[in-house]
Short mmCIF file of N, CA and C in Angstrom, two decimals:
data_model
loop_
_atom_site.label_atom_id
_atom_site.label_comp_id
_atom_site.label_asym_id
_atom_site.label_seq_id
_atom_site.Cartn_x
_atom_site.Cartn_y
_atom_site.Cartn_z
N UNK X 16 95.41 -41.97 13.29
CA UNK X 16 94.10 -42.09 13.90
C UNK X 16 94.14 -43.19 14.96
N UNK X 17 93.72 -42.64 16.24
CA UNK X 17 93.59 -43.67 17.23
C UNK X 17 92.24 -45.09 17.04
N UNK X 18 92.94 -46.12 17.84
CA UNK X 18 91.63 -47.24 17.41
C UNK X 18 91.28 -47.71 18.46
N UNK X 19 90.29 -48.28 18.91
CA UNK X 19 89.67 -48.44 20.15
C UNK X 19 90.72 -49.13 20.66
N UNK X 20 91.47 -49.94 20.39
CA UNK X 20 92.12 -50.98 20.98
C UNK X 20 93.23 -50.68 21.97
N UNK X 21 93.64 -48.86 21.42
CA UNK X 21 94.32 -48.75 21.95
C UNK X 21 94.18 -47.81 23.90
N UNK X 22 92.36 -47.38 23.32
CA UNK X 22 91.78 -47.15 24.28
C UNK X 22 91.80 -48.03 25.35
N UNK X 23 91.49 -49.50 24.87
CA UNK X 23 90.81 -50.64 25.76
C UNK X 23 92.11 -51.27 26.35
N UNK X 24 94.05 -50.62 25.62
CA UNK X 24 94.95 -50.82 26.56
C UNK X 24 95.15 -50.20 27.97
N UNK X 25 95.07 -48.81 27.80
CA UNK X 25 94.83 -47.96 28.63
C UNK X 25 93.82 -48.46 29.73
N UNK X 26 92.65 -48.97 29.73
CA UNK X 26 92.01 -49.24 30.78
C UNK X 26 92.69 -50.46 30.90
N UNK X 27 92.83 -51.27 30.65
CA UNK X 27 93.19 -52.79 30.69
C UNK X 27 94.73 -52.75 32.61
N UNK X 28 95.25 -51.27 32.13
CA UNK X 28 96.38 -51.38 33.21
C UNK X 28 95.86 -50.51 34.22
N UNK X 29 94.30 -50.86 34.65
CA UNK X 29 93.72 -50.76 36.09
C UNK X 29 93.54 -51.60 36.54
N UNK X 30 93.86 -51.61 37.80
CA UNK X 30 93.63 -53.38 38.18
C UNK X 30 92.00 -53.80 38.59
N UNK X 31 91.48 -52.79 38.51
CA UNK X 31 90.07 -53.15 38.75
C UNK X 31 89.42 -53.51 37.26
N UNK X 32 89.94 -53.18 36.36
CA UNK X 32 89.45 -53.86 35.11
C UNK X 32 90.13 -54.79 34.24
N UNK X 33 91.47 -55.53 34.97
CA UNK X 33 91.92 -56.50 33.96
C UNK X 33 91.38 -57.50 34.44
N UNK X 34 90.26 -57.71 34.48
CA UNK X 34 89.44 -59.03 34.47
C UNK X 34 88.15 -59.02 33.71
N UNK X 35 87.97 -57.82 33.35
CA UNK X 35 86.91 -57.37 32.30
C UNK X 35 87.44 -58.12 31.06
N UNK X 36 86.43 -58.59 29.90
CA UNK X 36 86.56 -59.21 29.13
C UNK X 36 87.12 -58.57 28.15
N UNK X 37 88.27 -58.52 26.78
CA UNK X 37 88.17 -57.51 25.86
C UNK X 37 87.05 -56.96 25.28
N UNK X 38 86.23 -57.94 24.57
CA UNK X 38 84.89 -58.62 23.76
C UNK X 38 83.82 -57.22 24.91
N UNK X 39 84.08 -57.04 26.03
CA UNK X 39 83.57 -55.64 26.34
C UNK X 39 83.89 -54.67 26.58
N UNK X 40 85.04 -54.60 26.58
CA UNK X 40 85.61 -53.42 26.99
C UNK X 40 85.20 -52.54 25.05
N UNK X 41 86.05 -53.18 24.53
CA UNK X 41 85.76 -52.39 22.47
C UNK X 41 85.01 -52.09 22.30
N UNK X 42 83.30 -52.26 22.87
CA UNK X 42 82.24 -51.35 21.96
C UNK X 42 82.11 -50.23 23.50
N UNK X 43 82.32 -50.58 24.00
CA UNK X 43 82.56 -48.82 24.80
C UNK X 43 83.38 -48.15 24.43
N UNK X 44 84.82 -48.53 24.59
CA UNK X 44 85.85 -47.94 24.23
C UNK X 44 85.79 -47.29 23.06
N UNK X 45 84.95 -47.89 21.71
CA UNK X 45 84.82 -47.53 20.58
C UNK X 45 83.87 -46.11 20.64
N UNK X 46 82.58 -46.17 21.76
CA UNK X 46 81.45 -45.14 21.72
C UNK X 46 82.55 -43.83 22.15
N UNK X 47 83.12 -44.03 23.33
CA UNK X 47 83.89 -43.35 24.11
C UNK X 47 84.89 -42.45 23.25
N UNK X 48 85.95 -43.14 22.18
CA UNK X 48 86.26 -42.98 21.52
C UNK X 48 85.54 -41.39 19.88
N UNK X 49 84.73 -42.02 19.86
CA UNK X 49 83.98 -41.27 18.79
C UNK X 49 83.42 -40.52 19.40
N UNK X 50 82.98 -40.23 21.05
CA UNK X 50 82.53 -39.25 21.26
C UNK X 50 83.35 -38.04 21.67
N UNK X 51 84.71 -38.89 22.05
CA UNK X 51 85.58 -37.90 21.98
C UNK X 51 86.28 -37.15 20.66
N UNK X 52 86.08 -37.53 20.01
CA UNK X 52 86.72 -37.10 18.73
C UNK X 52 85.88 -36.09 18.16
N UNK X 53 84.25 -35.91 18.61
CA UNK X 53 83.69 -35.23 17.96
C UNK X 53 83.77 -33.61 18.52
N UNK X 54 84.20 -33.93 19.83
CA UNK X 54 84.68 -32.72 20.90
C UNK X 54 86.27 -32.02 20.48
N UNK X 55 86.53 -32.47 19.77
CA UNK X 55 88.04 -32.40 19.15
C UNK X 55 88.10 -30.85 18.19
N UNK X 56 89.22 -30.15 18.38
CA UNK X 56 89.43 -29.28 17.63
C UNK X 56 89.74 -29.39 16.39
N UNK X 57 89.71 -28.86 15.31
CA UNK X 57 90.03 -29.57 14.24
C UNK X 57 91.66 -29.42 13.55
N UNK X 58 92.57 -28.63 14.60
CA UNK X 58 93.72 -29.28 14.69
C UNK X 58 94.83 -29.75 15.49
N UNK X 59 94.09 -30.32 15.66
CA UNK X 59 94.65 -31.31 16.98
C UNK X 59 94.93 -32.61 16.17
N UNK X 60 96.39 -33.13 16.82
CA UNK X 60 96.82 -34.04 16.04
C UNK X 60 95.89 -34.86 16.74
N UNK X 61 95.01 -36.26 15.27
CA UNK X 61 94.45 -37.35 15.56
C UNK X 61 95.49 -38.57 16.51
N UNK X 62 96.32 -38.24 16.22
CA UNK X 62 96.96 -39.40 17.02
C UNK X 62 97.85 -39.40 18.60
N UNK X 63 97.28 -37.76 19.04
CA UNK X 63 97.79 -37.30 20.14
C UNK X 63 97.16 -38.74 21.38
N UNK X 64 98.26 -39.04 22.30
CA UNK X 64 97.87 -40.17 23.23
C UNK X 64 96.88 -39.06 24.42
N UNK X 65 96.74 -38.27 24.57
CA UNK X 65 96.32 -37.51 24.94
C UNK X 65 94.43 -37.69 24.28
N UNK X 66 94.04 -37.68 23.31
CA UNK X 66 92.73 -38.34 22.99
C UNK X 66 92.40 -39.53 23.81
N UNK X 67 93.56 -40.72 23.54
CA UNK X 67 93.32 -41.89 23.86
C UNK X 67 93.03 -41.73 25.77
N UNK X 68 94.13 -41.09 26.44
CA UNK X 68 93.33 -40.75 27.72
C UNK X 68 92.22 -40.47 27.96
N UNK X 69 91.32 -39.58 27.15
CA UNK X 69 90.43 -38.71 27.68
C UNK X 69 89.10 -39.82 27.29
N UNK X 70 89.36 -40.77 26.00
CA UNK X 70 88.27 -41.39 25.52
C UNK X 70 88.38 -42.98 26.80
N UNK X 71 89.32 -43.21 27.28
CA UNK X 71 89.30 -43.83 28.34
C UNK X 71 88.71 -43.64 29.60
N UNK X 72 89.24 -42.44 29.94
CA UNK X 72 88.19 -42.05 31.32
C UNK X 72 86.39 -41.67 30.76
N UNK X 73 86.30 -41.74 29.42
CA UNK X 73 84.81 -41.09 29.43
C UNK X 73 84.15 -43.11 29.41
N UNK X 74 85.22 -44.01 29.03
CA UNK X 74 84.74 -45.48 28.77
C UNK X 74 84.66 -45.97 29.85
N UNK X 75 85.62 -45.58 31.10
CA UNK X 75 85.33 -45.62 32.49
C UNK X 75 83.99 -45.75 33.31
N UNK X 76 83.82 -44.62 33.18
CA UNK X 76 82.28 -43.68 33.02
C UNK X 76 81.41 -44.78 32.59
N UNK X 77 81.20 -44.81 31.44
CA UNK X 77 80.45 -45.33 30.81
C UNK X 77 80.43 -46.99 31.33
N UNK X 78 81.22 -47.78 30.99
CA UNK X 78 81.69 -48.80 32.08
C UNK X 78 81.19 -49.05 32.95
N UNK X 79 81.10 -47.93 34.31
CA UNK X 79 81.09 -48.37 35.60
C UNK X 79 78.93 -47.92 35.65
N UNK X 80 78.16 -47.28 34.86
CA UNK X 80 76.96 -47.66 34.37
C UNK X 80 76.62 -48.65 33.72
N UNK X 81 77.56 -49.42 32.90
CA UNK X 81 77.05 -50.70 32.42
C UNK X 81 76.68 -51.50 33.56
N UNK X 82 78.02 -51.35 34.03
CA UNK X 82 78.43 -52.42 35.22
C UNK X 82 77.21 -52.69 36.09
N UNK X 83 76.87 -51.61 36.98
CA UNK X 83 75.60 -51.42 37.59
C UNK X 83 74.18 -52.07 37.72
N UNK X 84 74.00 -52.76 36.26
CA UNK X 84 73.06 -53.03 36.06
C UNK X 84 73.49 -54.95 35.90
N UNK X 85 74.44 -54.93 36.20
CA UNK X 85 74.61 -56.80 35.91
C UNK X 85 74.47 -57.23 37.11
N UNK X 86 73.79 -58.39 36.85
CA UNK X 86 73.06 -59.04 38.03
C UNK X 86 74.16 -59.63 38.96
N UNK X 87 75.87 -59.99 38.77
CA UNK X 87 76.64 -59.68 39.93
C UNK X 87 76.93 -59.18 40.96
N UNK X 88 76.79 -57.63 39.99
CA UNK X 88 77.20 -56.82 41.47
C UNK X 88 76.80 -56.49 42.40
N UNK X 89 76.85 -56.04 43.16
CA UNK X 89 76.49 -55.78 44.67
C UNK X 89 76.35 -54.95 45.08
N UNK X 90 75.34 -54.27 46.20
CA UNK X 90 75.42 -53.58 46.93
C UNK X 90 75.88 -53.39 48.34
N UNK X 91 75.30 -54.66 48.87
CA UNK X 91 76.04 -55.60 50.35
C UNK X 91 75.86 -57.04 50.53
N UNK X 92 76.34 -57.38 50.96
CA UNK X 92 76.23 -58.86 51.14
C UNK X 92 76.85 -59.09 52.71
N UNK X 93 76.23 -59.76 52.91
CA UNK X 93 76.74 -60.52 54.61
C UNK X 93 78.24 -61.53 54.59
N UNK X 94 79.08 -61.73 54.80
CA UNK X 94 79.86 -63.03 55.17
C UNK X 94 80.15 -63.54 56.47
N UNK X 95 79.57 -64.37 56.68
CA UNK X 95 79.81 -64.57 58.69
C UNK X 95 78.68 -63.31 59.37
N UNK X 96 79.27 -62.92 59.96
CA UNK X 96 79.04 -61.96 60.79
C UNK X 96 79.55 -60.11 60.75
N UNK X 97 80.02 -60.54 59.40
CA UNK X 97 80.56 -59.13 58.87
C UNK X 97 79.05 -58.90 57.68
N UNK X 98 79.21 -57.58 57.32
CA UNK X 98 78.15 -57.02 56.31
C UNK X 98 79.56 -56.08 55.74
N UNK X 99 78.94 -56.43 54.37
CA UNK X 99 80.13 -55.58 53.37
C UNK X 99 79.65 -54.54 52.58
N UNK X 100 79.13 -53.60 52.56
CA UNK X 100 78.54 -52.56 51.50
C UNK X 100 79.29 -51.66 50.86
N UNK X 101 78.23 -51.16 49.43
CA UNK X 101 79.49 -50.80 48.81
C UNK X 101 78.55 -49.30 48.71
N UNK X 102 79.18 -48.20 48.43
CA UNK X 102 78.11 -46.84 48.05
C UNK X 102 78.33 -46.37 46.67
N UNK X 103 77.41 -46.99 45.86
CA UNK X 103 77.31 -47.05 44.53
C UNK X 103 77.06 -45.56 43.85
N UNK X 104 76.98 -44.65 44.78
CA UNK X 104 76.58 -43.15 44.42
C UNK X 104 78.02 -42.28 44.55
N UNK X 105 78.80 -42.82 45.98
CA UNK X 105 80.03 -42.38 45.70
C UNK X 105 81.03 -42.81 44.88
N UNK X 106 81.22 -43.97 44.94
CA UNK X 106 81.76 -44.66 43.48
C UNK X 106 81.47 -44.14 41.99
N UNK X 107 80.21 -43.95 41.52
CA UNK X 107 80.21 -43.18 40.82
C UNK X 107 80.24 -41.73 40.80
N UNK X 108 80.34 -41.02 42.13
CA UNK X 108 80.73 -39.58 41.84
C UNK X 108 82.12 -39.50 41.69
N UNK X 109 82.84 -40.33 41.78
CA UNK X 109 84.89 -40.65 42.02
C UNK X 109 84.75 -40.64 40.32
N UNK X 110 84.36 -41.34 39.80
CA UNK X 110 84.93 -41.90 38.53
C UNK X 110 84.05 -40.47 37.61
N UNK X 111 82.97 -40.35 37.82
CA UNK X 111 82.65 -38.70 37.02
C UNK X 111 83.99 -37.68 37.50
N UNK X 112 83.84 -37.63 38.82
CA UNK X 112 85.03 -36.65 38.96
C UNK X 112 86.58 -36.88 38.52
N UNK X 113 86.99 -37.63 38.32
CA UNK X 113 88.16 -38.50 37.62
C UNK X 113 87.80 -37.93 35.80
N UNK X 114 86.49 -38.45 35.32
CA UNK X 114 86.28 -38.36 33.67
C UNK X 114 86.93 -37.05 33.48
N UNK X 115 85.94 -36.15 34.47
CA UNK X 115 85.67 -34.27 34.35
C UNK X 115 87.26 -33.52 34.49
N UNK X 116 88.15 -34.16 35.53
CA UNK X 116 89.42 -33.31 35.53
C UNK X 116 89.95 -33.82 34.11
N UNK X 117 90.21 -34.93 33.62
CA UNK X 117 90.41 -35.32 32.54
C UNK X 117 90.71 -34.37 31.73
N UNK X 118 88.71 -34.19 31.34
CA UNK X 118 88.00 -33.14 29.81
C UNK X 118 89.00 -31.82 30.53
N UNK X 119 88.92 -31.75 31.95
CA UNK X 119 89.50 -29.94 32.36
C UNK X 119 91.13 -29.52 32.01
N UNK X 120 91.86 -31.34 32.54
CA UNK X 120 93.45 -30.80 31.91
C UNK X 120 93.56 -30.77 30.68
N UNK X 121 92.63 -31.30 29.91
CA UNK X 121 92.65 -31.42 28.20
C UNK X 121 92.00 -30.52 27.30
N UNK X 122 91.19 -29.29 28.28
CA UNK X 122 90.27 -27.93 27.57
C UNK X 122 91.15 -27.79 26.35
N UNK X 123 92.15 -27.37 26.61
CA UNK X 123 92.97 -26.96 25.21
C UNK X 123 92.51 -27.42 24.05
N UNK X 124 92.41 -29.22 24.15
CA UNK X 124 92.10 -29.96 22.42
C UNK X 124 90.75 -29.33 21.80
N UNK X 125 89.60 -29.11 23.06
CA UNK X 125 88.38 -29.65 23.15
C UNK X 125 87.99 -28.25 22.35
N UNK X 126 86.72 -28.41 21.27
CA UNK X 126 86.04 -27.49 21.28
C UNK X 126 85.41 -26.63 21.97
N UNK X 127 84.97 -25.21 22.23
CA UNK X 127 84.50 -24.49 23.17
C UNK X 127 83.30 -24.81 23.30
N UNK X 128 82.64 -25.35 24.17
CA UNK X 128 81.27 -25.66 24.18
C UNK X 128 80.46 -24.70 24.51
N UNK X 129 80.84 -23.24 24.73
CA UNK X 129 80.16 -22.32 24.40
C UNK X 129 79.71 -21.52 26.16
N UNK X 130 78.78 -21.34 26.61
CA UNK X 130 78.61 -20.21 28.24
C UNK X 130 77.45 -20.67 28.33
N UNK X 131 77.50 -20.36 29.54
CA UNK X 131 75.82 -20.27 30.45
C UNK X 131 76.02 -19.28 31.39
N UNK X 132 75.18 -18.77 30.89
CA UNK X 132 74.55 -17.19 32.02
C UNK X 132 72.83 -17.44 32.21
N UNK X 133 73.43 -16.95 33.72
CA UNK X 133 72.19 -17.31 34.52
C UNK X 133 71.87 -15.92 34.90
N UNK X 134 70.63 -15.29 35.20
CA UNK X 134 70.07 -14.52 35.80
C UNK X 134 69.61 -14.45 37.54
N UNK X 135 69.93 -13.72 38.20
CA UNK X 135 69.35 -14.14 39.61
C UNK X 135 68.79 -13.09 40.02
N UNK X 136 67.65 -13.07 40.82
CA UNK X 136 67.01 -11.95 41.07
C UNK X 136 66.89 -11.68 42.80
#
């Protein structure tokens, strides 16, 4: 059975998050974790590193919404005579789209979550 910790290695070797604290990275990693497991086939080896990927990019995710909301970050800021902005909508469409190929190279583990049919007239 995988343990968060080994989730919170996996992110740890991005360089945009080894300055993140452990003390936060584990209770995401942990949600991330359990929510992946519940998507899990029921035989699929628990200790495939292949979980531990997928519960990483969903802690990513999850992560980069925490993040959002701390009174650090930024949207733009001036230095000198330069203006620096950041586009907080594409940034987060990168890292959804990053989570989603994830869940897509990993369909195999995942339970079938079932169809949607639409009608059009």
């Amino acid at each position: 059975m995988l343990e968060p910790t080994e989730v919170c290695a996996i992110l740890k070797e991005h360089a945009d998050l080894e300055d993140v604290p452990v003390t936060q990275l584990l209770p995401i990693c942990k949600r991330a974790l359990c929510f992946v497991e519940s998507l899990l086939k029921e035989d699929v080896d628990s200790d495939s590193p292949r979980i531990a990927a997928l519960a990483a990019a969903e802690a990513r995710v999850q992560l980069f919404v925490r993040m959002l909301s701390a009174p650090d970050r930024f949207r733009s800021y001036k230095a000198g005579d330069m203006t620096i902005q950041r586009d907080l909508e594409k940034e987060f469409a990168i890292e959804k789209a990053l989570r989603d190929e994830a869940f897509l190279k990993s369909a195999d583990i995942l339970k079938d979550g079932g169809f949607y049919f639409a009608a059009h007239s």
